[in-house]
Coordinates of C-alpha atoms and ligand atoms in Angstrom, one line a residue:
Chain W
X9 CA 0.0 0.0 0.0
X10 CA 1.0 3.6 -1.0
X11 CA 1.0 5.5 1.7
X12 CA -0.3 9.6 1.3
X13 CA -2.5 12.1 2.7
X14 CA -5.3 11.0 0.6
X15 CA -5.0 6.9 2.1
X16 CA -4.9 9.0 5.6
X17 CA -8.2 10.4 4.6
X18 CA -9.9 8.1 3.1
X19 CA -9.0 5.5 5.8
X20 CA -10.0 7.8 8.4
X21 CA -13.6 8.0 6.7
X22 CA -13.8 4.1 6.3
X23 CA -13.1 3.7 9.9
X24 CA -9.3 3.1 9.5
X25 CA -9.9 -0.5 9.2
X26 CA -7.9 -1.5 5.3
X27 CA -4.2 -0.6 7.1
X28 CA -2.1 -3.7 6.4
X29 CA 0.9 -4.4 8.6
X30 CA 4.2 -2.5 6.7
X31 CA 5.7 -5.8 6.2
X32 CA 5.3 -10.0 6.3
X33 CA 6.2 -12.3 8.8
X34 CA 8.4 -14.9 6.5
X35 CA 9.8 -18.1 7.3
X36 CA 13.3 -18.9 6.7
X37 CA 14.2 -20.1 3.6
X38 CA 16.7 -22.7 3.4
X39 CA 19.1 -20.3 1.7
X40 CA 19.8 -17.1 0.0
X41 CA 22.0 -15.4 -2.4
X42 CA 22.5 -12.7 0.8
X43 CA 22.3 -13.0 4.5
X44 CA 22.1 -9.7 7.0
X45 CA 23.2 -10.3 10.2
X46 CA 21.1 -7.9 12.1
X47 CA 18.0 -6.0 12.1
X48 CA 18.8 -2.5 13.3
X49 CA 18.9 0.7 11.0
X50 CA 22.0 -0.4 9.4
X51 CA 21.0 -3.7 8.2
X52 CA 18.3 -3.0 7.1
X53 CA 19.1 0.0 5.1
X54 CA 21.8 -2.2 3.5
X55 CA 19.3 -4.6 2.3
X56 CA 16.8 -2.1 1.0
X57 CA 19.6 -0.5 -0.8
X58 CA 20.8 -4.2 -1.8
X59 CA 17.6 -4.5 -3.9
X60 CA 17.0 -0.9 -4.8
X61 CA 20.2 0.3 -6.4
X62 CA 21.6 -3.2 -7.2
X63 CA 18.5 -5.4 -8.4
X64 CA 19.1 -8.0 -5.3
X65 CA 16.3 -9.3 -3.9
X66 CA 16.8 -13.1 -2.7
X67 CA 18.1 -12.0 0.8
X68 CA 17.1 -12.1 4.3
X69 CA 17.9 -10.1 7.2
X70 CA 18.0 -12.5 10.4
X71 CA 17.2 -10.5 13.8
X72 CA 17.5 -12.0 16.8
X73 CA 15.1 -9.9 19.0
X74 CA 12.6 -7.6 16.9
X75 CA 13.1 -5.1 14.5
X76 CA 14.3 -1.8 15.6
X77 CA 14.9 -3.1 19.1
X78 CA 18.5 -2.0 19.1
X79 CA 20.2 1.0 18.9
X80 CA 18.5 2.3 16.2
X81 CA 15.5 2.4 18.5
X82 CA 17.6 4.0 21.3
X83 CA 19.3 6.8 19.9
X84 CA 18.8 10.6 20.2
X85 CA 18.0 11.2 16.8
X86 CA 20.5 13.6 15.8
X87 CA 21.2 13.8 11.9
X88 CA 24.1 15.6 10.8
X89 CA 27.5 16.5 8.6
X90 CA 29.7 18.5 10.5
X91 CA 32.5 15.7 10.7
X92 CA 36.1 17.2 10.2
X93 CA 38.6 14.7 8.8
X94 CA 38.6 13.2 5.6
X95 CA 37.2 9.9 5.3
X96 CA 34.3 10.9 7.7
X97 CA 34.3 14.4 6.0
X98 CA 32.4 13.0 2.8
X99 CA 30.6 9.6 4.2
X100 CA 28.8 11.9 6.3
X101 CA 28.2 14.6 3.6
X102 CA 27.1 11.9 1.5
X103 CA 25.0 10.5 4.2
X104 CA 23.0 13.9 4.8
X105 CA 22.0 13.9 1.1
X106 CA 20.5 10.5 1.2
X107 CA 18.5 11.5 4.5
X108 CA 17.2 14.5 2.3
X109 CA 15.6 12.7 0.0
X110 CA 15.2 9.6 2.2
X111 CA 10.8 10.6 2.8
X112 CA 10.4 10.4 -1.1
X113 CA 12.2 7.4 -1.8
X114 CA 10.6 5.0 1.0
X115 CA 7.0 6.6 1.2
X116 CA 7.9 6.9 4.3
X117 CA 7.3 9.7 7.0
X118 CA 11.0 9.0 8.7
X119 CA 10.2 13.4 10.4
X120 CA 13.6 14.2 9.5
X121 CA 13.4 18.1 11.1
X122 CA 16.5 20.2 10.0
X123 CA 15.7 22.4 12.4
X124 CA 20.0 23.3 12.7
X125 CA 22.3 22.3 15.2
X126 CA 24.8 24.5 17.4
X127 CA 28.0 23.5 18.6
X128 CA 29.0 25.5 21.8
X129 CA 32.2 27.2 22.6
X130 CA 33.4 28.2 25.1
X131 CA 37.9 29.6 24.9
X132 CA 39.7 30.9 22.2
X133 CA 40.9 27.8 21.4
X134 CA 37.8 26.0 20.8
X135 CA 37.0 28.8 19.0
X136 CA 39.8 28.6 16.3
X137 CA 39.2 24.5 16.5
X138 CA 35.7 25.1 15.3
X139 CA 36.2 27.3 12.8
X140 CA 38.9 25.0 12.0
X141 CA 36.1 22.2 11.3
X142 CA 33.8 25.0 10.2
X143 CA 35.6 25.2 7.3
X144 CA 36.7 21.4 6.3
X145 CA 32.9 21.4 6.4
X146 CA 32.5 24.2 4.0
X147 CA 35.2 22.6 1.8
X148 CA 33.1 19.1 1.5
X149 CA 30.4 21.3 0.4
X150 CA 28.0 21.1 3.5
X151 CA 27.1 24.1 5.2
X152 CA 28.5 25.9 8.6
X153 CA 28.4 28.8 10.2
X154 CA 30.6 30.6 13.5
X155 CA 28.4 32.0 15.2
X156 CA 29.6 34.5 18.2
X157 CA 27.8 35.1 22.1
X158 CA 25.4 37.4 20.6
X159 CA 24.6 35.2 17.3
X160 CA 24.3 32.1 19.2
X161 CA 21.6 34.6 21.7
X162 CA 19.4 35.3 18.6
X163 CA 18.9 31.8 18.6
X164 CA 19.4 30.2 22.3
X165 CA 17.8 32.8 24.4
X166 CA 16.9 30.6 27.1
X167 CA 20.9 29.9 27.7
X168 CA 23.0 30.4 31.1
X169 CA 25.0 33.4 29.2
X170 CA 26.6 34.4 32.9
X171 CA 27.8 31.4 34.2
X172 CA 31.6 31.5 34.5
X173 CA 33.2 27.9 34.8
X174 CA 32.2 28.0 30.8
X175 CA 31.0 31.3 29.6
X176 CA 29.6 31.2 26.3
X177 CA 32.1 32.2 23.6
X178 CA 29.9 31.1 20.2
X179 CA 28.9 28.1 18.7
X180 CA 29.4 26.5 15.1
X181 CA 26.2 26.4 13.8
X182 CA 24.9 23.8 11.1
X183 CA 21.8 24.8 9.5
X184 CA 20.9 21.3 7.8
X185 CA 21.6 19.2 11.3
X186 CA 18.8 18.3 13.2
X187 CA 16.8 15.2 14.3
X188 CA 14.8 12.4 12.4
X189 CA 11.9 10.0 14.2
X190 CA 14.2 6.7 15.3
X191 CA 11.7 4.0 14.9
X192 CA 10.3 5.3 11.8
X193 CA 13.7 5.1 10.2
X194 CA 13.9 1.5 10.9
X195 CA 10.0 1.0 10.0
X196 CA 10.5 2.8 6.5
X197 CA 13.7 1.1 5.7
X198 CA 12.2 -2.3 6.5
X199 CA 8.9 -1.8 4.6
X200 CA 11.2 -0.9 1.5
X201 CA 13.1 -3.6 1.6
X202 CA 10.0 -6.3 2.5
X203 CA 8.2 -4.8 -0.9
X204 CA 11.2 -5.4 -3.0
X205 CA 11.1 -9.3 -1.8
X206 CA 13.4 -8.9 1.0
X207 CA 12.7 -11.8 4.1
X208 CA 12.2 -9.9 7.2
X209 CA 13.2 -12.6 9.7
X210 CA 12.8 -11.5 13.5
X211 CA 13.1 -13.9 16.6
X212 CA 16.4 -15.6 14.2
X213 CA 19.8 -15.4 16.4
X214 CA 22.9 -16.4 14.3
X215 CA 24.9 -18.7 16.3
X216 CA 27.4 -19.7 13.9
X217 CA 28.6 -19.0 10.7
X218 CA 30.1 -21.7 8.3
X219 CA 33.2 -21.7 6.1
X220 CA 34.4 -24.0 4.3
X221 CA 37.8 -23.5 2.6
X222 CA 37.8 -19.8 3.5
X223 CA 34.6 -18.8 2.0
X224 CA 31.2 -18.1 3.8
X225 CA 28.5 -20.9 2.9
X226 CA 25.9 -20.0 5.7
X227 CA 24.6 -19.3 9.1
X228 CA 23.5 -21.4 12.1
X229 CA 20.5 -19.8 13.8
X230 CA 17.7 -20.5 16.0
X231 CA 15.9 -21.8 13.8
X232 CA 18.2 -23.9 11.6
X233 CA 20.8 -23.7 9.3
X234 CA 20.6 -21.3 6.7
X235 CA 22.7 -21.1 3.4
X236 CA 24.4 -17.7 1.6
X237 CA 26.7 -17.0 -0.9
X238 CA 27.3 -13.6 1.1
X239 CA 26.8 -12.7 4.6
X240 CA 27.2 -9.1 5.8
X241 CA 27.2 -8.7 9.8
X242 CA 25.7 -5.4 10.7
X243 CA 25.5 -6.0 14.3
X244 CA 26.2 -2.6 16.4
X245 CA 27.5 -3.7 19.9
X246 CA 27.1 -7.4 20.1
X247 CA 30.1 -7.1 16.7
X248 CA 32.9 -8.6 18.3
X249 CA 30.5 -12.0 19.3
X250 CA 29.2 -12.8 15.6
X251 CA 32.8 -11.8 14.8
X252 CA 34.2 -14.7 17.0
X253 CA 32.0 -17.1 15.1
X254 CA 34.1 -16.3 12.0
X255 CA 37.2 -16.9 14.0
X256 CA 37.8 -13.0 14.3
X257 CA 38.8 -10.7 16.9
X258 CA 37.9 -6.9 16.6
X259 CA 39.5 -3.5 17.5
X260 CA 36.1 -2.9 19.5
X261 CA 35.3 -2.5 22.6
X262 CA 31.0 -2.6 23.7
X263 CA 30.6 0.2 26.1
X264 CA 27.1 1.5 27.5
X265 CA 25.4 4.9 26.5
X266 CA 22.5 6.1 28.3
X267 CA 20.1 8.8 27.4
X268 CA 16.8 10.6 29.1
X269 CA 13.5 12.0 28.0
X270 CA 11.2 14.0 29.6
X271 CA 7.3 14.6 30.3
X272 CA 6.1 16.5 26.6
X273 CA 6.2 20.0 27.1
X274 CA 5.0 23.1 24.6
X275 CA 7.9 23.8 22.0
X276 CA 11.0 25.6 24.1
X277 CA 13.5 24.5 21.9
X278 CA 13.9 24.8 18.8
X279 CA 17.4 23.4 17.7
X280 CA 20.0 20.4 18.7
X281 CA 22.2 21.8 21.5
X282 CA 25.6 20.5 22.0
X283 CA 28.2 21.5 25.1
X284 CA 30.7 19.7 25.0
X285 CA 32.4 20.9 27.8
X286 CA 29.6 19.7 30.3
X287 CA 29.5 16.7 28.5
X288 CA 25.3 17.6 27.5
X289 CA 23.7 17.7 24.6
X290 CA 19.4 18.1 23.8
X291 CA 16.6 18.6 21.4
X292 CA 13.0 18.5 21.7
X293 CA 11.2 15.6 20.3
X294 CA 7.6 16.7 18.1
X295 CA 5.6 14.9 20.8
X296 CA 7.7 17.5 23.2
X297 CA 9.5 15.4 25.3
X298 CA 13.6 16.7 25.9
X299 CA 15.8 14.1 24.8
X300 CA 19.0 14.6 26.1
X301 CA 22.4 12.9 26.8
X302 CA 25.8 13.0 27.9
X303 CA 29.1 11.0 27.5
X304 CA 29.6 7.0 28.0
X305 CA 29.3 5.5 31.2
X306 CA 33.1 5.0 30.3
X307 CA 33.1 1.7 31.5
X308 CA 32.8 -1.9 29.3
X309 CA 29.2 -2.7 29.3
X310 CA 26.5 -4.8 27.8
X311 CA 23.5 -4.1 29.9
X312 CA 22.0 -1.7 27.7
X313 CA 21.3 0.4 30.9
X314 CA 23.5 2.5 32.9
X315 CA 24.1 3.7 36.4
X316 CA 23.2 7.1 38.1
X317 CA 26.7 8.7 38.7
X318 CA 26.6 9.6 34.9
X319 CA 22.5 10.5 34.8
X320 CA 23.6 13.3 37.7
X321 CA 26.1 14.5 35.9
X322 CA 24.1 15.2 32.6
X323 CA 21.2 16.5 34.8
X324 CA 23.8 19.0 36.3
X325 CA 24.9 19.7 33.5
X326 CA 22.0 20.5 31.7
X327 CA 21.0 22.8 34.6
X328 CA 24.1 25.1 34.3
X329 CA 23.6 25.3 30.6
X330 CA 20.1 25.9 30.7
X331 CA 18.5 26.2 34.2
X332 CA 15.2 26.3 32.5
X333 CA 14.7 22.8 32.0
X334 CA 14.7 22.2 35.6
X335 CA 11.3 22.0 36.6
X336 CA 10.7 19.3 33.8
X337 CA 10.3 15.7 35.2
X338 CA 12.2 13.4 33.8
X339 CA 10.0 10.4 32.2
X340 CA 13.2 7.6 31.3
X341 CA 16.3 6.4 30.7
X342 CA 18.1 4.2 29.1
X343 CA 20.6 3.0 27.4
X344 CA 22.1 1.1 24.6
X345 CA 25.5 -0.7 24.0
X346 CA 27.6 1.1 21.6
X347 CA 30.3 -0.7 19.4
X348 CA 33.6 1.5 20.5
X349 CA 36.6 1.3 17.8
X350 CA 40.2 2.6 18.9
X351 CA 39.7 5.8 17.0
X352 CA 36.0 6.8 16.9
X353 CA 35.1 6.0 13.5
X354 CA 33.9 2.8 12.1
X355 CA 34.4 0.0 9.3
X356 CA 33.1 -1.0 6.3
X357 CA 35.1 -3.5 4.6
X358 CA 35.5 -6.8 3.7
X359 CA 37.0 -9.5 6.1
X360 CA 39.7 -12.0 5.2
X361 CA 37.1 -15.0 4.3
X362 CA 35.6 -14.4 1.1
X363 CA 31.9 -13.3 1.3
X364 CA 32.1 -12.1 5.0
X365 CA 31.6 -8.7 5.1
X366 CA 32.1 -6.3 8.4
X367 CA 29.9 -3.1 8.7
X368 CA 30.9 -2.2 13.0
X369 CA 32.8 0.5 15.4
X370 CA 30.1 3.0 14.7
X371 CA 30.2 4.3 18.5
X372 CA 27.5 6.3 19.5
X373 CA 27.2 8.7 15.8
X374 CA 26.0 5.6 13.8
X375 CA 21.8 6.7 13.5
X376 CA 23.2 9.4 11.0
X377 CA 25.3 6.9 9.1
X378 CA 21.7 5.0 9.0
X379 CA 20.9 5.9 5.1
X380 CA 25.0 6.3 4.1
X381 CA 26.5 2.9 5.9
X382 CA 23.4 0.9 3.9
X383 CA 24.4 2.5 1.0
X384 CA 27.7 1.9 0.9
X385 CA 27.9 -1.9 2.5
X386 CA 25.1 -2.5 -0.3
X387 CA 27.5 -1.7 -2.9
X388 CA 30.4 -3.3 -0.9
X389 CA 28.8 -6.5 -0.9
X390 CA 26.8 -6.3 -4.4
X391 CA 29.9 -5.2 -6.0
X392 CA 33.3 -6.4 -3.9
X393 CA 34.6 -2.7 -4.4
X394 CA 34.2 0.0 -1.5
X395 CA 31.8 3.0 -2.4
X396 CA 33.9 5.7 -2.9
X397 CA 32.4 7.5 0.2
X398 CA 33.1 4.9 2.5
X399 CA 37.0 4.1 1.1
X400 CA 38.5 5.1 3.9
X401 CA 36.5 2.8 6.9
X402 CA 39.1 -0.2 6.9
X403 CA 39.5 -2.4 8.9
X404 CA 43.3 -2.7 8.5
X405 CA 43.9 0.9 9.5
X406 CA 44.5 0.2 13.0
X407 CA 47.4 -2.9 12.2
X408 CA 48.9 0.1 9.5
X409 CA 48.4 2.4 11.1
X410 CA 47.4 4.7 8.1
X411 CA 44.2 6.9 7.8
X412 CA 43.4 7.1 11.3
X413 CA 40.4 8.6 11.7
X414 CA 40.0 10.0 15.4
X415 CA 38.5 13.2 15.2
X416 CA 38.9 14.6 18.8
X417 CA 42.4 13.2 19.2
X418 CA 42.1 11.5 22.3
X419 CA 44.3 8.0 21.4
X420 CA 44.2 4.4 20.8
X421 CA 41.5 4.2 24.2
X422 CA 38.2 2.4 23.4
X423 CA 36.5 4.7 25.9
X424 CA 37.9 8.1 25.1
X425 CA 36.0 8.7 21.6
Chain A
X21 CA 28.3 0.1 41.2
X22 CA 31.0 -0.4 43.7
X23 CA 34.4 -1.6 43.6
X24 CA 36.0 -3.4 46.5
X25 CA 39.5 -1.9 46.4
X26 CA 41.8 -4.0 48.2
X27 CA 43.0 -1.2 50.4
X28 CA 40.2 1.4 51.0
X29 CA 37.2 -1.1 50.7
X30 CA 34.4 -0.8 49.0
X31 CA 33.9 2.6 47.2
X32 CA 31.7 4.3 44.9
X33 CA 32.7 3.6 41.0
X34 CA 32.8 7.6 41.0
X35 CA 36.5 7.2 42.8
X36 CA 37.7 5.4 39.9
X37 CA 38.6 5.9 36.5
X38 CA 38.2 3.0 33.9
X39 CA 41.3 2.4 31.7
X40 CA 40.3 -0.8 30.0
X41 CA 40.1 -4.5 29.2
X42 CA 43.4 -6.1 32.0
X43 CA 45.2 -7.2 28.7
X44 CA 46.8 -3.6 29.0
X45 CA 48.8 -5.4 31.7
X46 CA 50.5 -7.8 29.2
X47 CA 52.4 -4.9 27.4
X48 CA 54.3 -6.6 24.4
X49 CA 58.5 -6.1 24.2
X50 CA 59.7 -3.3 23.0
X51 CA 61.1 -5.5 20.1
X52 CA 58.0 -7.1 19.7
X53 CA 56.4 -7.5 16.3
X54 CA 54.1 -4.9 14.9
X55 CA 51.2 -7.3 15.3
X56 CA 51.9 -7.8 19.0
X57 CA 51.4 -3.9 19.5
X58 CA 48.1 -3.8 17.4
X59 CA 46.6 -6.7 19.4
X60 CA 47.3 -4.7 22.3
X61 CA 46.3 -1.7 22.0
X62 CA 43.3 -2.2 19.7
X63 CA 42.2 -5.8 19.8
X64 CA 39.6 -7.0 22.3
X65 CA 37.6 -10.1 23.4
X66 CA 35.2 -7.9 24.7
X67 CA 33.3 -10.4 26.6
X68 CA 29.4 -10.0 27.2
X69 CA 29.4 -11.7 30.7
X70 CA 32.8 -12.1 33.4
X71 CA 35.6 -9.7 32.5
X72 CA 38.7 -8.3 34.2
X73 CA 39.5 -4.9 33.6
X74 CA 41.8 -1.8 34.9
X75 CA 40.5 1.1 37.0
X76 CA 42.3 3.5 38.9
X77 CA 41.7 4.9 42.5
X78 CA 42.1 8.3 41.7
X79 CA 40.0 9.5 44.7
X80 CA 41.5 7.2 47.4
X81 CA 44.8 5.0 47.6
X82 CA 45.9 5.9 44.3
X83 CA 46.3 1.8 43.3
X84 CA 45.7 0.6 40.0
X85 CA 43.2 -2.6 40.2
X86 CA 41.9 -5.2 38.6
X87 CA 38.1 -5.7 38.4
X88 CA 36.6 -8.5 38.6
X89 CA 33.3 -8.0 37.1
X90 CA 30.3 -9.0 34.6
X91 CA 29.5 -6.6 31.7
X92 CA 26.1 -8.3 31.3
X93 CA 24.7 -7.9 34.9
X94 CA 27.6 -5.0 36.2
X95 CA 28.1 -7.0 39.4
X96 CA 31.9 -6.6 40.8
X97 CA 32.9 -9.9 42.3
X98 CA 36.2 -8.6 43.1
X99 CA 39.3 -6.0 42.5
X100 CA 43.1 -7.0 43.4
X101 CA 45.8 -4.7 43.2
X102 CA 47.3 -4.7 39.7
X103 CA 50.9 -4.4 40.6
X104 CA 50.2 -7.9 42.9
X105 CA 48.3 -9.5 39.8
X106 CA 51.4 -8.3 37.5
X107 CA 54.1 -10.2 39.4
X108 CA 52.0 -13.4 39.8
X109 CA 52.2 -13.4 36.5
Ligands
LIG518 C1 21.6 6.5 24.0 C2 22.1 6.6 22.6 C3 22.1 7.8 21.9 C4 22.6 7.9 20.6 N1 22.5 9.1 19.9 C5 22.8 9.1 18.6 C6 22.6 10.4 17.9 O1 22.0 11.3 18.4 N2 23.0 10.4 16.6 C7 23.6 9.4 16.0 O2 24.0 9.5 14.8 N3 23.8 8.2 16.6 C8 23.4 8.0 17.9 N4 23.5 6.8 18.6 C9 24.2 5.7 17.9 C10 23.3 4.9 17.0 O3 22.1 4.6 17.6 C11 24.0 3.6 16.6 O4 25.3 3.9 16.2 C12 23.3 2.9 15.5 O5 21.9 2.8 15.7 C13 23.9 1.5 15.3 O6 23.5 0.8 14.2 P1 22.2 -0.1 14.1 O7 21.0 0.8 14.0 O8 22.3 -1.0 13.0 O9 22.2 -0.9 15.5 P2 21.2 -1.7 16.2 O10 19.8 -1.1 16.1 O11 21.7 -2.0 17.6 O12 21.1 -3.1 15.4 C14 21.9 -4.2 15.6 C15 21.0 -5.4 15.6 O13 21.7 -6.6 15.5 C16 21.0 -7.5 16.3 N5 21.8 -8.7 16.6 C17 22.9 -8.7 17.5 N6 23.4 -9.9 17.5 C18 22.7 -10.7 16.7 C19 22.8 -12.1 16.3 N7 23.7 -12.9 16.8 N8 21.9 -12.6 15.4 C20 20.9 -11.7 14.9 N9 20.8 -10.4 15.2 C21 21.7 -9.9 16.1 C22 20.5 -6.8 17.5 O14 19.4 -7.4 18.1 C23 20.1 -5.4 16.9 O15 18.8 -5.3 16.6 C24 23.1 6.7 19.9 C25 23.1 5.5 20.6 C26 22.5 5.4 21.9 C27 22.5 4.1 22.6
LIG519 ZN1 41.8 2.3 47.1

């Protein structure tokens, strides 16, 4: 079914009762010319983009809980381009452009809002490294602004502009960032991919995957074996496990992220807000709620929730940033477990059995990559050559040594990007 | 989450800082080959379940431990001093 205002009308008149669910509830095959290795917004936007750009359709992505049940589902929605090294400089650029037309391509109402998104600064320093990154970004051909105390007041009235631990110097402003609806990005992409004949196959955990003579043949899962000539694992934090069933061990580390929402308030604010320096960052969802976050727990974690030392320390944050948002009540949090690589930015490659391909180490930026990282491990796997925007995610670059991609500099520490 | 340090008892994970996976204790030769180095200071088994991992008691004794601990449930089942765990090899 098309979806449009016309089907919203005329269903509403009919009673709303011919909706169909988005997708089908397959059975496994016994094999496929593809398998995906997780459901979340990566895998599936690498199968959709599998059959839409490269005409394959006999594949199946295998998800071991439900769809959209990861990260994907977890996230804080930002969507944006301001990256400053090359390598991440155009996969994210690239990225952007897909989200822009992302609505039109899936019928799919994904409320991507580029509503802008403002980096704060706060020193001198920052200032020159943002304008720095302001213009790398300008460079790739994205957009970016510097913004000083009374530009970023225009915007951010509402701001702590006397507090002194981190007076407010500026910000680097980035018009087309802002925020997209989570779930709906998984729905969409998974409807796409079900009506171009992709299996859909929830409740399926890969337990094994089999090679014979150095080249993939298939998957064990909980419900049976299932053959492929390729098999892409797309897994977020549980990457270094379906790894290990391929014999390999990963430059990751799986560390635990939480973030909190809050009872729906009237619209207050309008952009993303980042300080980095408190270690804070929020927007305000369209059903109102805040969404807000901080830093990792910092400590190796799959428990996919997180303890309150770091909750009080975004709240407190928050409140010297913007003291406003004190007498909202918190609703949740949670948390999800991120895939850390030694320098912050993640793979896309092939591995070194033929067929296997790796798509990890996306940290806690990967809901942005959502549209980008499916395109690119789509052509990756359809084609055996990287896409040109995602040449630089190797997985060798940590053995070499060459094309490092750690943005803020921080070193070879799982924890520290 | 609290961490039993050996010298100061238990205390509040907020005294510590996390360094990583206890492999950071089995630093390779200086000689050693260029794949030693990458395994580690990049590689990890990164267990879902019972781990050992460095933290440091930067608001108390100063000692560097090793957790013991389950990144699945984050229950601490017990922290040694590093430099004790080092030299028993
Ligand atoms: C609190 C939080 C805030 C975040 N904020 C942002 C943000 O603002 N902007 C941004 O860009 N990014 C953000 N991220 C990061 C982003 O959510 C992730 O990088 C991204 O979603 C990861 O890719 P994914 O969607 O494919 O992962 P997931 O949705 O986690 O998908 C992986 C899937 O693999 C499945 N799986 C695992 N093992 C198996 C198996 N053995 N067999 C079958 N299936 C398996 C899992 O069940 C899961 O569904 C945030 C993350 C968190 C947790
Ligand atoms: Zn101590």
């Amino acid at each position: 079914m098309r979806y449009s205002g016309w089907q919203v009308l005329a269903q509403g008149l009919l009673g709303n009762g011919g909706w169909r669910p988005a997708w089908r509830d397959p059975a496994p095959k016994p094999a496929y010319d593809i398998i995906i290795i997780g459901g979340g917004g990566h895998g599936l936007a690498t199968a959709f983009y599998l059959a839409k750009e490269h005409g394959l359709t006999n594949i199946a992505v295998l998800e071991k809980g439900y769809l959209g049940g990861g990260n994907v589902g977890r996230n804080t929605t930002i969507v944006r381009a301001n990256y400053g090294l090359p390598g991440n400089s155009e996969f994210y650029s690239h990225s952007l452009k897909l989200w822009e037309g992302l609505e039109g391509e899936l019928n799919y109402n994904v409320m991507h809002s580029q509503r802008g998104l403002i980096n704060l600064f706060h020193s001198d320093g920052q200032r020159d490294a943002y304008t720095r990154r302001a213009n790398a970004i300008i460079n790739q051909g994205d957009d970016a602004q510097i913004l000083d105390r009374e530009g970023v007041r225009k915007l951010l009235p509402y701001l702590d502009y006397e507090q002194t631990r981190f007076p407010i110097f500026g910000g680097l402003y980035h018009p087309r960032g802002g925020t997209a609806r989570h779930d709906a990005v998984a729905w969409g992409f998974a409807r796409g991919a079900d009506q171009r004949g992709v299996d859909l196959i929830q409740n399926c955990e890969v337990t094994g995957i089999d090679i014979e003579n150095g080249r993939v043949t298939g998957v064990q899962t909980s419900r049976g074996a299932i053959r492929a000539k390729k098999v892409g694992i797309v897994v977020a934090g549980r990457s270094s496990q379906v790894a290990a069933m391929a014999g390999m061990r990963l430059p990751i580390e799986s560390h635990i992220l939480q973030a909190f929402v809050t009872e729906g308030l009237k619209p207050c604010i309008d952009h993303v807000v980042t300080y980095g320096m408190g270690h804070f960052y929020i927007s305000q969802s369209d059903k109102g709620g805040l969404v807000f976050g901080g830093d990792l727990d910092f400590y190796a974690s799959y428990a996919a929730r997180g303890n309150l030392p770091m909750a009080e320390h975004v709240i407190e944050a928050g409140m010297t940033l913007m003291p406003m948002i004190g007498k909202a009540r918190m609703l949740r949090s949670w948390g999800g477990i991120m895939d850390m690589s030694p320098d912050g930015s993640p793979v896309i490659d092939r591995t070194h059995i033929d067929g296997l391909y790796l798509n990890c180490g996306w940290c806690y930026g990967g809901f942005k990559a959502v549209p980008g990282s499916g395109h690119c491990f789509a052509h990756l796997i359809a084609t055996d050559r990287p896409h040109e925007a995602a040449a630089r995610y190797r997985l060798d670059r940590f053995a070499t040594g060459r094309g490092l991609m750690d943005e803020e500099g921080t070193g070879s520490q799982h924890n520290l990007h | 989450m609290q961490i039993p340090c050996p010298l100061c008892g238990p205390r509040d994970i907020r005294e510590f800082t996390y360094k990583g996976h206890a492999t950071y204790l089995d630093r390779p030769a200086e000689d050693a080959a260029p794949e030693a180095w990458h395994a580690y200071l990049h590689l990890r088994d990164n267990p879902a379940g019972a781990t050992r991992d460095l933290w440091y008691h930067g608001a108390g004794c100063t000692a560097w431990l090793v957790v013991e601990r389950d990144t699945a449930t984050h229950a601490v089942t017990g922290a040694r001093l590093a430099r004790e765990v080092k030299h028993a090899g």
